[in-house]
GROMACS .gro file of N, CA and C in nm:
model
  522
    1MET      N    1   0.344  11.534  -1.545
    1MET     CA    2   0.205  11.453  -1.497
    1MET      C    3   0.147  11.360  -1.634
    2LYS      N    4   0.151  11.225  -1.603
    2LYS     CA    5   0.078  11.178  -1.746
    2LYS      C    6  -0.092  11.179  -1.724
    3PHE      N    7  -0.117  11.175  -1.858
    3PHE     CA    8  -0.256  11.180  -1.853
    3PHE      C    9  -0.286  11.059  -1.853
    4GLN      N   10  -0.411  11.044  -1.785
    4GLN     CA   11  -0.458  10.889  -1.721
    4GLN      C   12  -0.596  10.869  -1.821
    5GLN      N   13  -0.632  10.800  -1.894
    5GLN     CA   14  -0.745  10.771  -1.973
    5GLN      C   15  -0.823  10.700  -1.863
    6LYS      N   16  -0.969  10.699  -1.857
    6LYS     CA   17  -1.056  10.674  -1.764
    6LYS      C   18  -1.057  10.508  -1.765
    7ASN      N   19  -1.064  10.450  -1.884
    7ASN     CA   20  -1.100  10.309  -1.932
    7ASN      C   21  -0.966  10.234  -1.937
    8GLN      N   22  -0.850  10.280  -1.873
    8GLN     CA   23  -0.695  10.216  -1.917
    8GLN      C   24  -0.702  10.145  -1.788
    9ILE      N   25  -0.625   9.999  -1.812
    9ILE     CA   26  -0.635   9.902  -1.744
    9ILE      C   27  -0.447   9.888  -1.686
   10GLN      N   28  -0.496   9.902  -1.566
   10GLN     CA   29  -0.362   9.901  -1.461
   10GLN      C   30  -0.250   9.820  -1.521
   11GLY      N   31  -0.115   9.856  -1.500
   11GLY     CA   32   0.016   9.725  -1.512
   11GLY      C   33   0.023   9.716  -1.657
   12LYS      N   34   0.147   9.668  -1.659
   12LYS     CA   35   0.155   9.602  -1.782
   12LYS      C   36   0.117   9.477  -1.814
   13PRO      N   37   0.096   9.453  -1.931
   13PRO     CA   38   0.015   9.362  -1.992
   13PRO      C   39   0.079   9.217  -1.888
   14LYS      N   40  -0.026   9.135  -1.846
   14LYS     CA   41   0.034   8.995  -1.778
   14LYS      C   42  -0.092   8.893  -1.840
   15VAL      N   43  -0.055   8.811  -1.882
   15VAL     CA   44  -0.165   8.711  -1.976
   15VAL      C   45  -0.187   8.561  -1.892
   16LEU      N   46  -0.298   8.564  -1.830
   16LEU     CA   47  -0.354   8.414  -1.822
   16LEU      C   48  -0.412   8.348  -1.938
   17ALA      N   49  -0.343   8.220  -1.986
   17ALA     CA   50  -0.383   8.147  -2.096
   17ALA      C   51  -0.469   8.047  -2.029
   18LEU      N   52  -0.582   7.994  -2.081
   18LEU     CA   53  -0.662   7.877  -2.032
   18LEU      C   54  -0.705   7.811  -2.188
   19ASP      N   55  -0.673   7.699  -2.139
   19ASP     CA   56  -0.722   7.607  -2.268
   19ASP      C   57  -0.853   7.533  -2.226
   20ALA      N   58  -0.957   7.569  -2.266
   20ALA     CA   59  -1.081   7.537  -2.240
   20ALA      C   60  -1.152   7.429  -2.333
   21ALA      N   61  -1.075   7.377  -2.414
   21ALA     CA   62  -1.108   7.282  -2.514
   21ALA      C   63  -1.150   7.143  -2.499
   22LYS      N   64  -1.101   7.107  -2.385
   22LYS     CA   65  -1.154   6.980  -2.305
   22LYS      C   66  -1.088   6.882  -2.377
   23ASN      N   67  -0.972   6.849  -2.433
   23ASN     CA   68  -0.915   6.769  -2.502
   23ASN      C   69  -0.778   6.777  -2.461
   24THR      N   70  -0.737   6.704  -2.361
   24THR     CA   71  -0.600   6.727  -2.304
   24THR      C   72  -0.507   6.669  -2.384
   25GLY      N   73  -0.537   6.562  -2.483
   25GLY     CA   74  -0.453   6.471  -2.539
   25GLY      C   75  -0.449   6.516  -2.690
   26GLY      N   76  -0.525   6.627  -2.726
   26GLY     CA   77  -0.556   6.655  -2.858
   26GLY      C   78  -0.485   6.769  -2.916
   27TRP      N   79  -0.485   6.823  -3.076
   27TRP     CA   80  -0.439   6.900  -3.113
   27TRP      C   81  -0.467   7.053  -3.048
   28GLU      N   82  -0.594   7.078  -2.986
   28GLU     CA   83  -0.576   7.210  -2.917
   28GLU      C   84  -0.508   7.243  -2.807
   29ALA      N   85  -0.480   7.128  -2.729
   29ALA     CA   86  -0.397   7.154  -2.618
   29ALA      C   87  -0.237   7.180  -2.667
   30GLU      N   88  -0.198   7.110  -2.782
   30GLU     CA   89  -0.089   7.146  -2.853
   30GLU      C   90  -0.073   7.283  -2.904
   31MET      N   91  -0.191   7.291  -2.953
   31MET     CA   92  -0.206   7.435  -3.024
   31MET      C   93  -0.168   7.570  -2.914
   32ALA      N   94  -0.248   7.531  -2.804
   32ALA     CA   95  -0.251   7.650  -2.674
   32ALA      C   96  -0.111   7.629  -2.633
   33LEU      N   97  -0.036   7.525  -2.633
   33LEU     CA   98   0.094   7.534  -2.570
   33LEU      C   99   0.204   7.596  -2.682
   34ARG      N  100   0.144   7.587  -2.818
   34ARG     CA  101   0.239   7.658  -2.898
   34ARG      C  102   0.244   7.824  -2.900
   35ILE      N  103   0.102   7.850  -2.880
   35ILE     CA  104   0.064   7.993  -2.895
   35ILE      C  105   0.142   8.070  -2.780
   36CYS      N  106   0.149   7.990  -2.665
   36CYS     CA  107   0.192   8.029  -2.543
   36CYS      C  108   0.354   8.045  -2.549
   37ASN      N  109   0.403   7.944  -2.629
   37ASN     CA  110   0.567   7.928  -2.636
   37ASN      C  111   0.587   8.051  -2.727
   38VAL      N  112   0.520   8.073  -2.796
   38VAL     CA  113   0.571   8.213  -2.920
   38VAL      C  114   0.540   8.333  -2.849
   39MET      N  115   0.422   8.343  -2.745
   39MET     CA  116   0.454   8.468  -2.681
   39MET      C  117   0.522   8.470  -2.588
   40ARG      N  118   0.602   8.370  -2.526
   40ARG     CA  119   0.715   8.385  -2.423
   40ARG      C  120   0.820   8.426  -2.488
   41ARG      N  121   0.865   8.374  -2.617
   41ARG     CA  122   0.977   8.413  -2.702
   41ARG      C  123   0.959   8.548  -2.739
   42GLN      N  124   0.862   8.621  -2.768
   42GLN     CA  125   0.806   8.752  -2.784
   42GLN      C  126   0.821   8.845  -2.641
   43GLN      N  127   0.889   8.784  -2.541
   43GLN     CA  128   0.868   8.844  -2.419
   43GLN      C  129   0.767   8.914  -2.356
   44VAL      N  130   0.646   8.811  -2.358
   44VAL     CA  131   0.502   8.831  -2.319
   44VAL      C  132   0.496   8.756  -2.147
   45ASP      N  133   0.468   8.849  -2.076
   45ASP     CA  134   0.435   8.764  -1.956
   45ASP      C  135   0.320   8.662  -1.929
   46VAL      N  136   0.351   8.555  -1.978
   46VAL     CA  137   0.213   8.465  -1.977
   46VAL      C  138   0.228   8.351  -1.879
   47ASP      N  139   0.105   8.331  -1.836
   47ASP     CA  140   0.097   8.226  -1.741
   47ASP      C  141  -0.004   8.081  -1.830
   48GLY      N  142   0.047   7.971  -1.825
   48GLY     CA  143  -0.041   7.886  -1.868
   48GLY      C  144   0.050   7.793  -2.017
   49PRO      N  145  -0.024   7.777  -2.090
   49PRO     CA  146  -0.182   7.733  -2.072
   49PRO      C  147  -0.225   7.633  -1.958
   50ILE      N  148  -0.328   7.654  -1.896
   50ILE     CA  149  -0.397   7.595  -1.766
   50ILE      C  150  -0.509   7.550  -1.836
   51ALA      N  151  -0.513   7.392  -1.851
   51ALA     CA  152  -0.629   7.319  -1.878
   51ALA      C  153  -0.749   7.334  -1.762
   52VAL      N  154  -0.861   7.422  -1.861
   52VAL     CA  155  -1.000   7.432  -1.743
   52VAL      C  156  -1.083   7.306  -1.824
   53ASP      N  157  -1.133   7.208  -1.729
   53ASP     CA  158  -1.216   7.118  -1.788
   53ASP      C  159  -1.384   7.150  -1.739
   54ASN      N  160  -1.376   7.191  -1.606
   54ASN     CA  161  -1.486   7.263  -1.560
   54ASN      C  162  -1.510   7.375  -1.483
   55ARG      N  163  -1.622   7.409  -1.408
   55ARG     CA  164  -1.657   7.522  -1.349
   55ARG      C  165  -1.559   7.571  -1.246
   56SER      N  166  -1.505   7.444  -1.161
   56SER     CA  167  -1.442   7.466  -1.052
   56SER      C  168  -1.287   7.498  -1.124
   57HIS      N  169  -1.246   7.447  -1.215
   57HIS     CA  170  -1.103   7.471  -1.251
   57HIS      C  171  -1.106   7.632  -1.317
   58VAL      N  172  -1.218   7.651  -1.393
   58VAL     CA  173  -1.214   7.779  -1.437
   58VAL      C  174  -1.226   7.883  -1.304
   59VAL      N  175  -1.281   7.872  -1.197
   59VAL     CA  176  -1.306   7.950  -1.082
   59VAL      C  177  -1.135   7.946  -1.012
   60ASP      N  178  -1.106   7.852  -1.016
   60ASP     CA  179  -0.970   7.850  -0.947
   60ASP      C  180  -0.875   7.944  -1.016
   61ALA      N  181  -0.844   7.914  -1.173
   61ALA     CA  182  -0.788   7.989  -1.225
   61ALA      C  183  -0.777   8.145  -1.230
   62LEU      N  184  -0.900   8.173  -1.258
   62LEU     CA  185  -0.946   8.298  -1.257
   62LEU      C  186  -0.902   8.389  -1.137
   63THR      N  187  -0.947   8.318  -1.009
   63THR     CA  188  -0.876   8.346  -0.879
   63THR      C  189  -0.765   8.366  -0.847
   64LYS      N  190  -0.702   8.292  -0.872
   64LYS     CA  191  -0.566   8.266  -0.831
   64LYS      C  192  -0.474   8.377  -0.911
   65SER      N  193  -0.538   8.421  -1.053
   65SER     CA  194  -0.436   8.506  -1.104
   65SER      C  195  -0.471   8.645  -1.083
   66ASP      N  196  -0.350   8.696  -1.122
   66ASP     CA  197  -0.353   8.857  -1.116
   66ASP      C  198  -0.316   8.926  -1.251
   67ALA      N  199  -0.352   8.865  -1.351
   67ALA     CA  200  -0.335   8.878  -1.493
   67ALA      C  201  -0.462   9.004  -1.511
   68ASN      N  202  -0.390   9.091  -1.623
   68ASN     CA  203  -0.493   9.175  -1.677
   68ASN      C  204  -0.529   9.174  -1.794
   69CYS      N  205  -0.491   9.052  -1.862
   69CYS     CA  206  -0.514   8.992  -2.002
   69CYS      C  207  -0.544   8.871  -2.012
   70LEU      N  208  -0.641   8.808  -2.057
   70LEU     CA  209  -0.695   8.667  -2.052
   70LEU      C  210  -0.679   8.616  -2.178
   71PHE      N  211  -0.614   8.497  -2.225
   71PHE     CA  212  -0.653   8.434  -2.351
   71PHE      C  213  -0.709   8.303  -2.323
   72VAL      N  214  -0.822   8.242  -2.405
   72VAL     CA  215  -0.903   8.153  -2.383
   72VAL      C  216  -0.891   8.080  -2.526
   73MET      N  217  -0.843   7.963  -2.509
   73MET     CA  218  -0.888   7.872  -2.630
   73MET      C  219  -0.956   7.785  -2.598
   74GLY      N  220  -1.075   7.742  -2.646
   74GLY     CA  221  -1.182   7.637  -2.694
   74GLY      C  222  -1.266   7.614  -2.760
   75ALA      N  223  -1.336   7.535  -2.772
   75ALA     CA  224  -1.450   7.497  -2.878
   75ALA      C  225  -1.584   7.599  -2.841
   76ASP      N  226  -1.668   7.625  -2.921
   76ASP     CA  227  -1.776   7.725  -2.954
   76ASP      C  228  -1.849   7.666  -2.776
   77LYS      N  229  -1.890   7.545  -2.761
   77LYS     CA  230  -1.979   7.500  -2.631
   77LYS      C  231  -1.899   7.547  -2.511
   78SER      N  232  -1.744   7.506  -2.510
   78SER     CA  233  -1.674   7.511  -2.405
   78SER      C  234  -1.664   7.683  -2.363
   79ILE      N  235  -1.665   7.788  -2.476
   79ILE     CA  236  -1.627   7.903  -2.450
   79ILE      C  237  -1.760   7.974  -2.374
   80GLN      N  238  -1.880   7.923  -2.447
   80GLN     CA  239  -2.009   7.981  -2.359
   80GLN      C  240  -2.022   7.946  -2.249
   81GLY      N  241  -1.973   7.853  -2.201
   81GLY     CA  242  -2.011   7.829  -2.067
   81GLY      C  243  -1.913   7.920  -1.970
   82LEU      N  244  -1.784   7.944  -2.039
   82LEU     CA  245  -1.699   8.037  -1.952
   82LEU      C  246  -1.746   8.188  -1.917
   83HIS      N  247  -1.882   8.230  -2.027
   83HIS     CA  248  -1.917   8.367  -2.000
   83HIS      C  249  -1.953   8.408  -1.846
   84THR      N  250  -2.036   8.306  -1.773
   84THR     CA  251  -2.078   8.352  -1.655
   84THR      C  252  -1.989   8.331  -1.550
   85GLU      N  253  -1.884   8.264  -1.572
   85GLU     CA  254  -1.753   8.251  -1.458
   85GLU      C  255  -1.682   8.399  -1.477
   86MET      N  256  -1.648   8.411  -1.601
   86MET     CA  257  -1.576   8.526  -1.630
   86MET      C  258  -1.645   8.683  -1.613
   87GLY      N  259  -1.763   8.689  -1.635
   87GLY     CA  260  -1.847   8.782  -1.620
   87GLY      C  261  -1.845   8.771  -1.450
   88ALA      N  262  -1.853   8.704  -1.348
   88ALA     CA  263  -1.862   8.695  -1.233
   88ALA      C  264  -1.717   8.756  -1.172
   89LYS      N  265  -1.642   8.723  -1.235
   89LYS     CA  266  -1.508   8.774  -1.192
   89LYS      C  267  -1.450   8.893  -1.206
   90TYR      N  268  -1.483   8.932  -1.341
   90TYR     CA  269  -1.443   9.085  -1.411
   90TYR      C  270  -1.543   9.171  -1.425
   91ARG      N  271  -1.591   9.194  -1.314
   91ARG     CA  272  -1.720   9.287  -1.320
   91ARG      C  273  -1.668   9.445  -1.366
   92ASP      N  274  -1.521   9.459  -1.321
   92ASP     CA  275  -1.507   9.596  -1.322
   92ASP      C  276  -1.429   9.604  -1.450
   93ARG      N  277  -1.461   9.549  -1.580
   93ARG     CA  278  -1.403   9.580  -1.690
   93ARG      C  279  -1.256   9.599  -1.674
   94SER      N  280  -1.197   9.535  -1.600
   94SER     CA  281  -1.021   9.540  -1.611
   94SER      C  282  -0.956   9.481  -1.693
   95LYS      N  283  -0.981   9.372  -1.799
   95LYS     CA  284  -0.925   9.305  -1.844
   95LYS      C  285  -0.964   9.322  -2.012
   96VAL      N  286  -0.845   9.282  -2.066
   96VAL     CA  287  -0.818   9.259  -2.223
   96VAL      C  288  -0.838   9.096  -2.223
   97ILE      N  289  -0.970   9.083  -2.294
   97ILE     CA  290  -0.988   8.919  -2.322
   97ILE      C  291  -0.968   8.886  -2.480
   98ALA      N  292  -0.893   8.787  -2.519
   98ALA     CA  293  -0.878   8.742  -2.617
   98ALA      C  294  -0.928   8.580  -2.631
   99VAL      N  295  -1.034   8.565  -2.734
   99VAL     CA  296  -1.080   8.418  -2.748
   99VAL      C  297  -1.046   8.361  -2.896
  100TYR      N  298  -1.013   8.245  -2.874
  100TYR     CA  299  -0.952   8.176  -3.000
  100TYR      C  300  -1.063   8.056  -2.994
  101ILE      N  301  -1.141   8.082  -3.085
  101ILE     CA  302  -1.286   7.938  -3.086
  101ILE      C  303  -1.234   7.843  -3.201
  102THR      N  304  -1.185   7.724  -3.176
  102THR     CA  305  -1.142   7.621  -3.252
  102THR      C  306  -1.241   7.561  -3.369
  103ASN      N  307  -1.369   7.563  -3.336
  103ASN     CA  308  -1.465   7.543  -3.427
  103ASN      C  309  -1.618   7.631  -3.355
  104TYR      N  310  -1.553   7.752  -3.453
  104TYR     CA  311  -1.672   7.861  -3.429
  104TYR      C  312  -1.788   7.810  -3.523
  105THR      N  313  -1.926   7.855  -3.475
  105THR     CA  314  -2.064   7.834  -3.465
  105THR      C  315  -2.094   7.978  -3.466
  106GLY      N  316  -2.050   8.069  -3.372
  106GLY     CA  317  -2.116   8.201  -3.355
  106GLY      C  318  -2.100   8.243  -3.223
  107ILE      N  319  -2.043   8.370  -3.175
  107ILE     CA  320  -2.077   8.396  -3.043
  107ILE      C  321  -2.130   8.552  -3.031
  108ASP      N  322  -2.208   8.602  -2.960
  108ASP     CA  323  -2.262   8.720  -2.962
  108ASP      C  324  -2.135   8.820  -2.888
  109MET      N  325  -2.105   8.893  -2.957
  109MET     CA  326  -1.995   8.982  -2.860
  109MET      C  327  -2.046   9.054  -2.776
  110GLY      N  328  -2.195   9.092  -2.819
  110GLY     CA  329  -2.226   9.201  -2.717
  110GLY      C  330  -2.314   9.167  -2.611
  111SER      N  331  -2.283   9.007  -2.602
  111SER     CA  332  -2.362   8.947  -2.461
  111SER      C  333  -2.204   8.952  -2.379
  112ILE      N  334  -2.101   8.990  -2.410
  112ILE     CA  335  -2.002   8.992  -2.306
  112ILE      C  336  -1.949   9.143  -2.297
  113SER      N  337  -1.968   9.175  -2.193
  113SER     CA  338  -1.993   9.302  -2.124
  113SER      C  339  -1.914   9.321  -2.011
  114PHE      N  340  -1.833   9.239  -1.991
  114PHE     CA  341  -1.729   9.222  -1.892
  114PHE      C  342  -1.594   9.263  -1.914
  115ALA      N  343  -1.578   9.264  -2.040
  115ALA     CA  344  -1.423   9.330  -2.088
  115ALA      C  345  -1.403   9.450  -2.157
  116ALA      N  346  -1.299   9.535  -2.098
  116ALA     CA  347  -1.263   9.626  -2.132
  116ALA      C  348  -1.225   9.642  -2.301
  117ALA      N  349  -1.201   9.553  -2.316
  117ALA     CA  350  -1.161   9.503  -2.480
  117ALA      C  351  -1.184   9.360  -2.528
  118MET      N  352  -1.245   9.292  -2.605
  118MET     CA  353  -1.241   9.174  -2.645
  118MET      C  354  -1.216   9.136  -2.814
  119LEU      N  355  -1.148   9.033  -2.808
  119LEU     CA  356  -1.094   9.002  -2.901
  119LEU      C  357  -1.150   8.845  -2.963
  120VAL      N  358  -1.239   8.833  -3.060
  120VAL     CA  359  -1.286   8.680  -3.070
  120VAL      C  360  -1.252   8.638  -3.234
  121SER      N  361  -1.219   8.536  -3.247
  121SER     CA  362  -1.189   8.492  -3.371
  121SER      C  363  -1.340   8.432  -3.424
  122THR      N  364  -1.323   8.453  -3.566
  122THR     CA  365  -1.431   8.411  -3.661
  122THR      C  366  -1.417   8.305  -3.717
  123THR      N  367  -1.487   8.275  -3.806
  123THR     CA  368  -1.510   8.164  -3.881
  123THR      C  369  -1.399   8.162  -4.003
  124GLY      N  370  -1.310   8.044  -3.975
  124GLY     CA  371  -1.214   8.076  -4.099
  124GLY      C  372  -1.066   8.108  -4.062
  125LEU      N  373  -1.047   8.110  -3.934
  125LEU     CA  374  -0.903   8.155  -3.887
  125LEU      C  375  -0.873   8.036  -3.867
  126THR      N  376  -0.737   8.033  -3.966
  126THR     CA  377  -0.671   7.910  -3.946
  126THR      C  378  -0.565   7.900  -3.809
  127GLN      N  379  -0.523   7.767  -3.800
  127GLN     CA  380  -0.425   7.734  -3.661
  127GLN      C  381  -0.294   7.821  -3.728
  128LYS      N  382  -0.247   7.828  -3.831
  128LYS     CA  383  -0.137   7.930  -3.867
  128LYS      C  384  -0.171   8.059  -3.831
  129GLU      N  385  -0.282   8.106  -3.849
  129GLU     CA  386  -0.324   8.242  -3.847
  129GLU      C  387  -0.315   8.284  -3.708
  130ALA      N  388  -0.376   8.185  -3.646
  130ALA     CA  389  -0.417   8.223  -3.499
  130ALA      C  390  -0.246   8.223  -3.439
  131VAL      N  391  -0.162   8.111  -3.480
  131VAL     CA  392  -0.049   8.130  -3.380
  131VAL      C  393   0.031   8.268  -3.449
  132LEU      N  394  -0.001   8.303  -3.536
  132LEU     CA  395   0.051   8.452  -3.552
  132LEU      C  396  -0.008   8.560  -3.522
  133PHE      N  397  -0.124   8.561  -3.475
  133PHE     CA  398  -0.206   8.692  -3.444
  133PHE      C  399  -0.193   8.711  -3.299
  134TYR      N  400  -0.239   8.601  -3.216
  134TYR     CA  401  -0.245   8.623  -3.090
  134TYR      C  402  -0.111   8.668  -3.012
  135PRO      N  403  -0.005   8.596  -3.039
  135PRO     CA  404   0.117   8.606  -3.003
  135PRO      C  405   0.179   8.788  -3.059
  136GLU      N  406   0.162   8.822  -3.142
  136GLU     CA  407   0.169   8.915  -3.223
  136GLU      C  408   0.112   9.032  -3.146
  137PHE      N  409  -0.051   9.028  -3.103
  137PHE     CA  410  -0.125   9.116  -3.039
  137PHE      C  411  -0.082   9.154  -2.908
  138PHE      N  412  -0.034   9.043  -2.830
  138PHE     CA  413   0.011   9.043  -2.710
  138PHE      C  414   0.162   9.096  -2.680
  139SER      N  415   0.228   9.069  -2.818
  139SER     CA  416   0.378   9.124  -2.813
  139SER      C  417   0.359   9.263  -2.819
  140GLU      N  418   0.291   9.324  -2.908
  140GLU     CA  419   0.248   9.475  -2.920
  140GLU      C  420   0.227   9.517  -2.815
  141LEU      N  421   0.109   9.486  -2.758
  141LEU     CA  422   0.062   9.538  -2.643
  141LEU      C  423   0.155   9.552  -2.507
  142THR      N  424   0.277   9.434  -2.525
  142THR     CA  425   0.352   9.431  -2.403
  142THR      C  426   0.465   9.556  -2.455
  143ASN      N  427   0.503   9.556  -2.532
  143ASN     CA  428   0.598   9.640  -2.624
  143ASN      C  429   0.549   9.790  -2.574
  144HIS      N  430   0.440   9.821  -2.619
  144HIS     CA  431   0.383   9.946  -2.596
  144HIS      C  432   0.275  10.004  -2.475
  145SER      N  433   0.276   9.913  -2.364
  145SER     CA  434   0.202   9.973  -2.264
  145SER      C  435   0.252   9.924  -2.123
  146GLU      N  436   0.372  10.010  -2.094
  146GLU     CA  437   0.461  10.000  -2.011
  146GLU      C  438   0.383  10.019  -1.869
  147ASP      N  439   0.290  10.129  -1.864
  147ASP     CA  440   0.236  10.178  -1.758
  147ASP      C  441   0.100  10.166  -1.727
  148GLY      N  442   0.040  10.088  -1.833
  148GLY     CA  443  -0.105  10.043  -1.810
  148GLY      C  444  -0.144  10.030  -1.968
  149ILE      N  445  -0.270   9.980  -1.963
  149ILE     CA  446  -0.331   9.923  -2.134
  149ILE      C  447  -0.435  10.035  -2.180
  150SER      N  448  -0.395  10.119  -2.273
  150SER     CA  449  -0.512  10.218  -2.314
  150SER      C  450  -0.569  10.134  -2.421
  151MET      N  451  -0.739  10.209  -2.436
  151MET     CA  452  -0.780  10.130  -2.554
  151MET      C  453  -0.736  10.187  -2.693
  152PRO      N  454  -0.694  10.311  -2.679
  152PRO     CA  455  -0.654  10.326  -2.805
  152PRO      C  456  -0.508  10.249  -2.864
  153MET      N  457  -0.456  10.212  -2.761
  153MET     CA  458  -0.329  10.121  -2.772
  153MET      C  459  -0.380   9.974  -2.818
  154VAL      N  460  -0.492   9.933  -2.728
  154VAL     CA  461  -0.541   9.776  -2.799
  154VAL      C  462  -0.586   9.812  -2.926
  155ARG      N  463  -0.628   9.893  -2.965
  155ARG     CA  464  -0.708   9.900  -3.128
  155ARG      C  465  -0.554   9.920  -3.184
  156PHE      N  466  -0.452   9.989  -3.159
  156PHE     CA  467  -0.292   9.979  -3.280
  156PHE      C  468  -0.254   9.841  -3.259
  157CYS      N  469  -0.269   9.763  -3.161
  157CYS     CA  470  -0.191   9.643  -3.152
  157CYS      C  471  -0.279   9.522  -3.225
  158TYR      N  472  -0.419   9.547  -3.226
  158TYR     CA  473  -0.493   9.488  -3.304
  158TYR      C  474  -0.460   9.483  -3.443
  159ALA      N  475  -0.478   9.623  -3.490
  159ALA     CA  476  -0.438   9.667  -3.617
  159ALA      C  477  -0.290   9.629  -3.672
  160LYS      N  478  -0.208   9.608  -3.593
  160LYS     CA  479  -0.078   9.548  -3.640
  160LYS      C  480  -0.100   9.413  -3.642
  161ALA      N  481  -0.139   9.326  -3.569
  161ALA     CA  482  -0.160   9.164  -3.578
  161ALA      C  483  -0.243   9.139  -3.634
  162ASN      N  484  -0.334   9.242  -3.724
  162ASN     CA  485  -0.442   9.198  -3.798
  162ASN      C  486  -0.392   9.150  -3.955
  163ARG      N  487  -0.250   9.218  -3.983
  163ARG     CA  488  -0.211   9.208  -4.084
  163ARG      C  489  -0.180   8.998  -4.124
  164PHE      N  490  -0.170   8.939  -3.991
  164PHE     CA  491  -0.167   8.799  -4.024
  164PHE      C  492  -0.316   8.727  -4.019
  165ALA      N  493  -0.424   8.795  -3.982
  165ALA     CA  494  -0.537   8.685  -3.998
  165ALA      C  495  -0.656   8.836  -4.036
  166PRO      N  496  -0.634   8.901  -4.140
  166PRO     CA  497  -0.732   8.993  -4.192
  166PRO      C  498  -0.884   8.976  -4.179
  167GLY      N  499  -0.941   9.032  -4.097
  167GLY     CA  500  -1.081   9.008  -4.088
  167GLY      C  501  -1.144   8.885  -4.010
  168LYS      N  502  -1.018   8.818  -3.957
  168LYS     CA  503  -1.077   8.686  -3.892
  168LYS      C  504  -1.061   8.681  -3.750
  169VAL      N  505  -1.030   8.827  -3.682
  169VAL     CA  506  -1.034   8.833  -3.569
  169VAL      C  507  -1.130   8.972  -3.550
  170GLU      N  508  -1.253   8.975  -3.483
  170GLU     CA  509  -1.334   9.112  -3.442
  170GLU      C  510  -1.270   9.137  -3.344
  171LEU      N  511  -1.264   9.301  -3.284
  171LEU     CA  512  -1.249   9.349  -3.182
  171LEU      C  513  -1.357   9.415  -3.145
  172LYS      N  514  -1.365   9.436  -2.999
  172LYS     CA  515  -1.477   9.507  -2.928
  172LYS      C  516  -1.423   9.579  -2.823
  173VAL      N  517  -1.428   9.722  -2.810
  173VAL     CA  518  -1.383   9.785  -2.720
  173VAL      C  519  -1.473   9.877  -2.634
  174SER      N  520  -1.497   9.891  -2.509
  174SER     CA  521  -1.633   9.932  -2.463
  174SER      C  522  -1.583  10.028  -2.425
   0.00000   0.00000   0.00000
């Protein structure tokens, strides 16, 4: 009989990628696609990136998905607007949420109480570092979380990926 941790997320990692940058023809859309393609090459089960321009797009994407991980890329203001929608959808803390903020001005991770684990980029994370960090994190999580995602495993995968962006992505585990 396997030991089950109380805040383990059920299932092998499945990532829903949302592009909330609201710039479908810009570099952000290209970057979101690039990150997702790298994840796919590393055998990560990823859906997206799905462009979410407004509240109804966000609600629709979150409602249709059974993903247990969420990767959101967007500008600071677009990410702030997603808090309410994600908080309403994910009340049970059953997700690992990673956020890449393309023009970081500050986000209060303490205000995000709806994630079992939260990774948020900080000032200075370059595009190259983002393309290396996020796929590495989700690839490690996929490789080491066959039956569910434990918080110690999230910390381990974060530590492995952190070599690509030391100190530029913060981790909060509840």
